[in-house]
XYZ file of N, CA and C in Angstrom:
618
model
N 0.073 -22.154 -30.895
C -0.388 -21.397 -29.725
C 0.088 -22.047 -28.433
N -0.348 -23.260 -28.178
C 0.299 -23.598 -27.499
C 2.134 -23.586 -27.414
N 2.754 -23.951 -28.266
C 4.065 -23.913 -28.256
C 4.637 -22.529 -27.767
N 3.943 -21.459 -28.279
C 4.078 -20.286 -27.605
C 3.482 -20.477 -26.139
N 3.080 -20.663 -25.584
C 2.523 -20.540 -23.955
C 3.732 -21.293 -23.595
N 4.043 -22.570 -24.060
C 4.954 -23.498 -23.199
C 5.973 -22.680 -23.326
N 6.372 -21.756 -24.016
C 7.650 -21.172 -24.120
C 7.692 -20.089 -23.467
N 6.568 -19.235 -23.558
C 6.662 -18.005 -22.388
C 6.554 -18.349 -20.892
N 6.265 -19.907 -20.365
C 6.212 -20.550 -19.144
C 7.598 -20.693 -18.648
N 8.498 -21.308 -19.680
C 9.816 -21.769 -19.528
C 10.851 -20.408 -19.131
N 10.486 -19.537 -20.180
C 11.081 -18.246 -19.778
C 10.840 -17.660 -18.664
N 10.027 -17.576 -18.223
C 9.645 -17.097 -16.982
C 10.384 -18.374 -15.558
N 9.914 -19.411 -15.869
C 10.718 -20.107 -15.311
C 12.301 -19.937 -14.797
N 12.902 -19.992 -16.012
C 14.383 -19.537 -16.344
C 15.015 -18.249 -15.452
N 13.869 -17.259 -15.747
C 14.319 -15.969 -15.116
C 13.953 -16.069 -13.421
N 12.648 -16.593 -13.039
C 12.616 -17.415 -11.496
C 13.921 -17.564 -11.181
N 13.989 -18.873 -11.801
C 15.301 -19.408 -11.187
C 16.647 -18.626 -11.349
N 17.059 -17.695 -12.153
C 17.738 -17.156 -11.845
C 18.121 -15.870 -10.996
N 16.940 -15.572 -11.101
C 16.731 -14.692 -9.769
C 17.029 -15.221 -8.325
N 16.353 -16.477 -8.407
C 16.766 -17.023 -6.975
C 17.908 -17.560 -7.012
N 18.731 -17.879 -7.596
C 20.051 -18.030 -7.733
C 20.558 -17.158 -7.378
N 20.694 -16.262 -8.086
C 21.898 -14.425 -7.542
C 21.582 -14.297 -6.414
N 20.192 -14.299 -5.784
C 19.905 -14.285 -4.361
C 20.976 -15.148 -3.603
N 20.599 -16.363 -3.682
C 21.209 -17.368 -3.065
C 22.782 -16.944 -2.688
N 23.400 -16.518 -4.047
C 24.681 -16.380 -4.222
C 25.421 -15.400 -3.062
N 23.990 -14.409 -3.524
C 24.114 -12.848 -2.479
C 24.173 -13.049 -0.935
N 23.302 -14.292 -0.478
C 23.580 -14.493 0.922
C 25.122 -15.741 0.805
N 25.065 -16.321 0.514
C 26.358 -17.499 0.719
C 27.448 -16.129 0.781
N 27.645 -15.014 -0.111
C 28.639 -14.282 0.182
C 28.782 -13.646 1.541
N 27.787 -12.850 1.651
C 27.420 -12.405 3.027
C 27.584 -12.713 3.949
N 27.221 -14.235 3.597
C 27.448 -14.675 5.342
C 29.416 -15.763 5.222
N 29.654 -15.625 3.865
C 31.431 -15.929 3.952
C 32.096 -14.566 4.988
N 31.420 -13.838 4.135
C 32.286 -12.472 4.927
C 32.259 -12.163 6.313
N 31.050 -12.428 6.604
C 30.691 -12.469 8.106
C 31.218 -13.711 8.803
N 31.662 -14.758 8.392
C 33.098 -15.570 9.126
C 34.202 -15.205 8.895
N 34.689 -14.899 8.113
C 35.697 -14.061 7.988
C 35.934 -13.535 8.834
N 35.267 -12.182 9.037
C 35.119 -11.541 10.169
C 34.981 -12.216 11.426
N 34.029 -13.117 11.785
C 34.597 -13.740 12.880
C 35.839 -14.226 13.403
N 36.320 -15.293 12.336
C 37.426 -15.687 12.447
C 38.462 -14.777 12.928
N 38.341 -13.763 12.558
C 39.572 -12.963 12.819
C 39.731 -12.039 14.359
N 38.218 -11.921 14.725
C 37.762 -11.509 15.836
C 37.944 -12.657 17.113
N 38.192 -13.995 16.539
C 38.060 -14.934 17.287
C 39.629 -15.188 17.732
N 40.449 -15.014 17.527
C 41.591 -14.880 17.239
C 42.414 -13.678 17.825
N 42.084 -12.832 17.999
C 42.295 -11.422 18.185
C 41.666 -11.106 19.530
N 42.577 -11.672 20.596
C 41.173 -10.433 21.739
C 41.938 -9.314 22.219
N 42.996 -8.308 21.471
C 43.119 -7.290 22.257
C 43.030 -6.354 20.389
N 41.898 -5.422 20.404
C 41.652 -4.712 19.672
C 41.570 -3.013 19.738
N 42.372 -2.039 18.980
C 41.849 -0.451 19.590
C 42.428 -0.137 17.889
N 41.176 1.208 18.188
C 41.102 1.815 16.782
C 40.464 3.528 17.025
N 40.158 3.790 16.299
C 39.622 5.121 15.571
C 37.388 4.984 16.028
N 36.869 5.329 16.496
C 35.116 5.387 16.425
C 34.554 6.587 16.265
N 34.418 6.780 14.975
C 33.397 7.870 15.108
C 31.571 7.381 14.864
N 30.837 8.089 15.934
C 29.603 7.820 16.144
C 28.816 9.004 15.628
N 27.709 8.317 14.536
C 26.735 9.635 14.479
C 25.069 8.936 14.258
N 24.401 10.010 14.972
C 22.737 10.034 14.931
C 22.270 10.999 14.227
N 21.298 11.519 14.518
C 20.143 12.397 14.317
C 20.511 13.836 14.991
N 21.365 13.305 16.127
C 21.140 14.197 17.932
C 22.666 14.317 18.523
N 23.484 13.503 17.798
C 24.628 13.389 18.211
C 26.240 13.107 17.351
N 27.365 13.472 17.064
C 28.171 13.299 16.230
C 29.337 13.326 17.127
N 29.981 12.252 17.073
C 31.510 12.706 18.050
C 32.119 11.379 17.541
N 33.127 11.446 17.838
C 34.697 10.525 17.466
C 35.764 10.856 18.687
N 36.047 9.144 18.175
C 37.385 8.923 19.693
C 37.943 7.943 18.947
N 38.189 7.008 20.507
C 38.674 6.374 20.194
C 37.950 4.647 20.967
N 38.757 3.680 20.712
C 37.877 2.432 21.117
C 38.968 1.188 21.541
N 38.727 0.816 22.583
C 39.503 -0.072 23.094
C 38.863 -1.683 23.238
N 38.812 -2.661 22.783
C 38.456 -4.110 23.008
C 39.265 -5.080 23.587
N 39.361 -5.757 24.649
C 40.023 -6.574 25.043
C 39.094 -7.928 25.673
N 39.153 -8.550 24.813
C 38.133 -10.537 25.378
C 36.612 -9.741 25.273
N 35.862 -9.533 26.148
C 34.299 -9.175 26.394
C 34.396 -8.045 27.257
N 35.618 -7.364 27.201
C 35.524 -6.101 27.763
C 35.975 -5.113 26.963
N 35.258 -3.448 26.893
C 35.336 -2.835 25.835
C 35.316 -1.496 26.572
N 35.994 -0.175 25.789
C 36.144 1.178 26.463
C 35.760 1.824 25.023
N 34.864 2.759 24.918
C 34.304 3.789 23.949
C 35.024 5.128 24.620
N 36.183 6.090 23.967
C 36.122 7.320 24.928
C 36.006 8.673 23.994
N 35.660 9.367 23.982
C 35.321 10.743 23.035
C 34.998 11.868 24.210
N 35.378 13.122 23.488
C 35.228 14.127 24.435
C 33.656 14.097 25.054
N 32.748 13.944 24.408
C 31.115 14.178 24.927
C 30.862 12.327 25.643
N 31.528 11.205 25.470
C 31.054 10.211 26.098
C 32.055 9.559 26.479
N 32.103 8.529 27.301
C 33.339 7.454 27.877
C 32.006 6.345 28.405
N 32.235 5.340 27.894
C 31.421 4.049 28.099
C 32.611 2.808 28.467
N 32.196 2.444 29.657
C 33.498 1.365 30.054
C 32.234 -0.079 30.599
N 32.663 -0.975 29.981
C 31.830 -1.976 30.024
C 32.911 -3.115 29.900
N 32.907 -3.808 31.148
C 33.619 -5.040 31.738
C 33.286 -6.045 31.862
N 32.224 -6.557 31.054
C 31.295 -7.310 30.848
C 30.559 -7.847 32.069
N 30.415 -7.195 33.013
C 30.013 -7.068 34.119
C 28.517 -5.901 34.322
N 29.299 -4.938 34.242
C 28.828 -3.416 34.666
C 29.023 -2.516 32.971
N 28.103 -2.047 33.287
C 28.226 -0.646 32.197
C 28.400 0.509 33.179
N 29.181 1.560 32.348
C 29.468 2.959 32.979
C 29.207 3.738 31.661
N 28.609 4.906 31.971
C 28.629 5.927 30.733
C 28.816 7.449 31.415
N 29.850 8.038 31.153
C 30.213 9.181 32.131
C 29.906 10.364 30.904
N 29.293 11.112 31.515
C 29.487 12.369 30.334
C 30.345 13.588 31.202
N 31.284 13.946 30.685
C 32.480 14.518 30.723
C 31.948 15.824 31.262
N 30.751 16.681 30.152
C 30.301 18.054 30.010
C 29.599 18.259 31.346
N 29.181 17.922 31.625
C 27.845 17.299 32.385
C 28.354 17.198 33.904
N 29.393 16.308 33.870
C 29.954 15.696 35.076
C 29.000 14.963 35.843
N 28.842 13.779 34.856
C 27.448 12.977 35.416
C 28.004 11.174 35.202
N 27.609 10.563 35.799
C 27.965 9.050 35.346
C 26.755 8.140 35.683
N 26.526 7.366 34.872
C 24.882 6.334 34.898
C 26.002 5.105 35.027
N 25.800 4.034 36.016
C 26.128 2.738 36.089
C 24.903 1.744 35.777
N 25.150 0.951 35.615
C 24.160 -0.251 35.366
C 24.527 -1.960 35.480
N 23.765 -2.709 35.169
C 24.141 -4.222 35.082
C 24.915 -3.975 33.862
N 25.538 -5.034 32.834
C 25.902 -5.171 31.592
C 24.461 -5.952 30.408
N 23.646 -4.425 29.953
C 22.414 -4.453 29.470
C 22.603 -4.915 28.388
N 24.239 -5.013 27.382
C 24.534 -5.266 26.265
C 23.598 -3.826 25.493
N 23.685 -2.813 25.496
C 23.277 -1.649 24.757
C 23.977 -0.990 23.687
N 25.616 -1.830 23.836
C 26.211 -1.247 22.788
C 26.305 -2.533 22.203
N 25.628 -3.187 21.230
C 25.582 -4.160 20.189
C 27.044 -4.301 19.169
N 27.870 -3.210 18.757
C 28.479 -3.655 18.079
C 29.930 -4.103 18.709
N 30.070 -3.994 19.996
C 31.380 -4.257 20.795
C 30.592 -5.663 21.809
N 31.511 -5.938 22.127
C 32.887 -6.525 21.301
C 32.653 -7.160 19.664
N 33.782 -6.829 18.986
C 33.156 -7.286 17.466
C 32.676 -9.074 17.808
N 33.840 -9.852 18.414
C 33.054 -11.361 17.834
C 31.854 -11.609 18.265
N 31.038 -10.991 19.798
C 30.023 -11.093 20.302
C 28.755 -10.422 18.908
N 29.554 -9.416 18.575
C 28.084 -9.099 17.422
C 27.981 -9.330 16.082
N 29.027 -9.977 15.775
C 28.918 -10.834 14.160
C 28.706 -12.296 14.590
N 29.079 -12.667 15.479
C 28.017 -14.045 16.245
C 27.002 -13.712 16.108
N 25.758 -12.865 16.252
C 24.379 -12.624 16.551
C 24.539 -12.561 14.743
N 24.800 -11.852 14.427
C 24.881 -11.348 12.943
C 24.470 -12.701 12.364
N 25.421 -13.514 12.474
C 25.462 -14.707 11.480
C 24.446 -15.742 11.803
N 24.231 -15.647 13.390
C 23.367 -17.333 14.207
C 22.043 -16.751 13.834
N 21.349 -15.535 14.115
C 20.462 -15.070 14.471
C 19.693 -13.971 13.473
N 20.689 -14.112 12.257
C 20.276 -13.002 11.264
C 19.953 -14.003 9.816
N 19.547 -13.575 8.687
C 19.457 -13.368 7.260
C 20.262 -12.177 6.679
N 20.918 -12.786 5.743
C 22.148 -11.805 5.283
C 22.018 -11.953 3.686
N 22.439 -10.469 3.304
C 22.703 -9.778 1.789
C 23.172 -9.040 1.574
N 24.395 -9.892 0.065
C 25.649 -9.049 0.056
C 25.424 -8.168 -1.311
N 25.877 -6.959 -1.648
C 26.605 -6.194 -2.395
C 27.805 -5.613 -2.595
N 28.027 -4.985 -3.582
C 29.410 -4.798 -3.382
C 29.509 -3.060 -4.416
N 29.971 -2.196 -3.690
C 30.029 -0.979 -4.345
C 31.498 -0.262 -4.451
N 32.384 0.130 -5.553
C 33.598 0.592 -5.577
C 34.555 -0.167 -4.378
N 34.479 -1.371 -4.697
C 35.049 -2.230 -4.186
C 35.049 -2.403 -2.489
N 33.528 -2.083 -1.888
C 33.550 -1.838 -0.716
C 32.610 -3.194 -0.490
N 32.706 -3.591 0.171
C 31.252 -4.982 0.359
C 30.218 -4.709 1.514
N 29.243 -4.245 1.228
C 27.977 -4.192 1.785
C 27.255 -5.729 2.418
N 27.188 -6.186 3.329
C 26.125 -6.992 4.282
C 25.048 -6.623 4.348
N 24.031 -6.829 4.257
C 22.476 -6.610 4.802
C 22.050 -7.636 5.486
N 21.502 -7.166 6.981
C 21.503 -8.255 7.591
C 20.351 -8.211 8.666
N 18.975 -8.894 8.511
C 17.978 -8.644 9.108
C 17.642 -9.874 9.941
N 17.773 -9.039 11.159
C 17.187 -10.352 12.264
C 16.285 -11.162 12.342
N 16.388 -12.331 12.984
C 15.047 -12.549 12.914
C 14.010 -12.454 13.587
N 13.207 -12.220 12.856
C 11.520 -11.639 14.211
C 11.032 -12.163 15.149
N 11.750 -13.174 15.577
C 10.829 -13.960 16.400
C 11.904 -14.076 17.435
N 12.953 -13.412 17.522
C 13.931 -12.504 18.559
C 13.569 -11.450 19.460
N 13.977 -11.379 20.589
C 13.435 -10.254 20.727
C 14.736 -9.371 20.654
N 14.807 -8.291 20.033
C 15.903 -7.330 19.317
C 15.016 -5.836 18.701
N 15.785 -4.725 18.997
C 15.548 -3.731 18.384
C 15.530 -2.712 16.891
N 16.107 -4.388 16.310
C 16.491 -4.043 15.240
C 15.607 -4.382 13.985
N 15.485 -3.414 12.666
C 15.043 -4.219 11.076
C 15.426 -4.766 10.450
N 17.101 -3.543 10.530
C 18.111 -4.011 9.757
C 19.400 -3.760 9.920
N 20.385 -4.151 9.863
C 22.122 -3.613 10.234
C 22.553 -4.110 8.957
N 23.812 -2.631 8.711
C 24.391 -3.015 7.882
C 25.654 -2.992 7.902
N 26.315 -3.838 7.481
C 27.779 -3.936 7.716
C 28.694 -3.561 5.758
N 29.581 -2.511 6.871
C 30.678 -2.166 5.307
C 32.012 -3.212 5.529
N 32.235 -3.742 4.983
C 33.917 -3.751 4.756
C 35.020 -3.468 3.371
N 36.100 -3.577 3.603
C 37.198 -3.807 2.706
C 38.492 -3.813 2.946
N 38.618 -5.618 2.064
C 39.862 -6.084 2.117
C 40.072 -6.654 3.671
N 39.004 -7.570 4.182
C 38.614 -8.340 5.187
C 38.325 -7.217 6.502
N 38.315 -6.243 5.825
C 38.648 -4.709 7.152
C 37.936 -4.400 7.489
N 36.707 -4.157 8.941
C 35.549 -3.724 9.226
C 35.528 -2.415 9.320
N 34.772 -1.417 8.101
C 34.437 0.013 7.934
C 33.733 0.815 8.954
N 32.488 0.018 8.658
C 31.026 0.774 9.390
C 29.826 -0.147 9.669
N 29.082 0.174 10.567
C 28.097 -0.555 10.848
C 26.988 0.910 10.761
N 25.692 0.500 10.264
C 24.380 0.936 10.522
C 23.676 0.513 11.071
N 22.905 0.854 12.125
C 22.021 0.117 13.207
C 20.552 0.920 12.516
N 19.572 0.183 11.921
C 18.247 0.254 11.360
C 17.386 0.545 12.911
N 16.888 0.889 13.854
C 15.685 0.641 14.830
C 14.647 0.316 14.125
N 13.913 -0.097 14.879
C 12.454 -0.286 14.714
C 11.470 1.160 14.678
N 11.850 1.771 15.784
C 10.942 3.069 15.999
C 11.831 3.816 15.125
N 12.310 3.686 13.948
C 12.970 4.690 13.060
C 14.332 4.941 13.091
N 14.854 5.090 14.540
C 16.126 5.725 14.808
C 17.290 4.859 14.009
N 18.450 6.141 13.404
C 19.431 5.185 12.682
C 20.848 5.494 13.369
N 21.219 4.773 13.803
C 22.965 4.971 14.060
C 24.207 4.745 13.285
N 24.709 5.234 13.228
C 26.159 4.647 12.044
C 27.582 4.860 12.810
N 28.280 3.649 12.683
C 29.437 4.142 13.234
C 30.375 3.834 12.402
N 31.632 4.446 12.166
C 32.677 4.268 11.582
C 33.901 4.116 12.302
N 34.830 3.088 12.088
C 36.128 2.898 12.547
C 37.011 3.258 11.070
N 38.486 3.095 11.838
C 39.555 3.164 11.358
C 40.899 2.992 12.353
N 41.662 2.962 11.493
C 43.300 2.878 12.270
C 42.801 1.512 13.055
N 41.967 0.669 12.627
C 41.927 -0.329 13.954
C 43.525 -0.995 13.928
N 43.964 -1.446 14.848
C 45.194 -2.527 15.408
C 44.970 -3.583 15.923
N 45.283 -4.856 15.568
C 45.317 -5.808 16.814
C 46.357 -6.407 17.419
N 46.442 -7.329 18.159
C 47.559 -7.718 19.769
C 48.091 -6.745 20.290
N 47.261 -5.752 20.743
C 48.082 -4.064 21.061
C 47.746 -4.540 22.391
N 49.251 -4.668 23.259
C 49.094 -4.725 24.679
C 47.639 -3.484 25.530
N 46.847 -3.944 25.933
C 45.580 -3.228 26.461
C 46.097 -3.303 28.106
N 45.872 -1.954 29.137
C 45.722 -2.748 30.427
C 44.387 -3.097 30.653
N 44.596 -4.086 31.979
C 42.774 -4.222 32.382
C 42.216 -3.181 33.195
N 43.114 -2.267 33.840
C 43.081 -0.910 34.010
C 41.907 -0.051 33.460
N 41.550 -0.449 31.973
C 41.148 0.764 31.610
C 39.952 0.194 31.552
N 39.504 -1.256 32.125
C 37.999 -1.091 32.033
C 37.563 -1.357 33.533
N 38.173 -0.570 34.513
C 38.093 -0.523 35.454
C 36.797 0.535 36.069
N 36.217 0.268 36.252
C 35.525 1.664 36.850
C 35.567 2.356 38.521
N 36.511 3.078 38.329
C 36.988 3.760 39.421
C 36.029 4.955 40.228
N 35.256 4.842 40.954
C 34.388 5.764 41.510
C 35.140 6.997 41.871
N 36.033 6.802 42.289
C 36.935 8.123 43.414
C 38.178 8.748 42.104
N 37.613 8.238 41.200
C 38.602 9.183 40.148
C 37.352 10.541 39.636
N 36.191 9.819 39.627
C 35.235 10.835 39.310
C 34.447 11.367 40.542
N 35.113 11.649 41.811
C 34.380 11.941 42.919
C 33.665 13.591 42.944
N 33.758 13.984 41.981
C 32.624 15.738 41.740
C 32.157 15.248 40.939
N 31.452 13.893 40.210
C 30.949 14.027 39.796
C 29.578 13.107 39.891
N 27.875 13.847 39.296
C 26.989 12.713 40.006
C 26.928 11.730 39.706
N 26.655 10.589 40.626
C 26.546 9.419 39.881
C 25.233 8.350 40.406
N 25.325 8.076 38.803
C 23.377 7.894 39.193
C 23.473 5.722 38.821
N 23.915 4.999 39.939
C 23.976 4.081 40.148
C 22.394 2.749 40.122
N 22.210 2.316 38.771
C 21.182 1.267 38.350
C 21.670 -0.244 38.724
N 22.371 -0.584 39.263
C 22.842 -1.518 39.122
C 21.710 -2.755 40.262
């Protein structure tokens, strides 16, 4: 009787520990990939690609420009130019433009600024599906951040998609493609030019 107890202890044991093992394993990957990704972001400061953005409320695709800590989002329904200075968000339809300080509201630009937070400031877990690698990556709480959870896709060191988890529910997902890097950028384009948009209102927070 006893020999049986000591043995259903050990087993259980066994399976503990291997559970927390694969865990273990699951973050050491996670967070390889997420240097990876840095590294390459660190290395790279003139970046433009493919963004398509979707919510609940909203779906559009453009395109995306990164250069050092300055970044251009442009799609027919939005244009966000952020110089790491100032934010601009012009809506085209509308003929409206909101300025501000640089609130950092778009979290996933510039990439090395937000796989830095990712990695310093998060807990990370990897999967891997039809050869795509899944991140799970939950901040930590004692941050102050809007987030539960983000998730990061890649493949073949290539950044896919990000999911932004909120707190109050809301989910965002964005997808790239065609990204490029050392693509001559001007500084031109994160310029924010008032008198190019002069019909249109502009509602200045700064």
């Amino acid at each position: 009787m006893k020999l049986k107890k000591m043995t259903n202890k050990f087993i259980i044991f066994i399976l503990l520990f291997t559970q927390l093992t694969c865990f273990a394993q699951d973050m050491n990957k996670g967070l390889d990939i997420l240097k990876k990704l840095e590294t390459k972001f660190n290395k790279t400061q003139n970046i433009k690609g493919e963004v398509k953005y979707v919510t609940s409320s909203v779906n559009t695709k453009g395109l995306f420009y990164v250069k050092d800590n300055s970044f251009l989002i442009k799609s027919d329904k939005i244009e966000i130019i952020n110089n790491n200075k100032e934010n601009c968000i012009i809506y085209p339809e509308y003929k409206e433009i909101t300025l501000t300080k640089n609130n950092h509201s778009v979290i996933f630009f510039p990439f090395k600024n937000f796989i830095n937070f990712c990695i310093n400031e998060c807990k990370s877990k990897h999967k891997e599906e039809n050869g795509i690698n899944i991140v799970d990556i939950y901040p930590n709480p004692n941050i102050k951040n809007k987030y539960r959870k983000i998730e990061i896709k890649t493949k073949n060191t290539e950044i896919k998609s990000i999911k932004l988890f909120h707190k109050n529910g809301l989910e965002e997902d964005i997808y790239f493609s065609n990204i490029k890097y050392s693509e001559k950028i001007p500084d031109s384009l994160f310029t924010i030019n008032k008198y190019k948009y002069k019909d249109f209102e502009i509602t200045d927070l700064r």
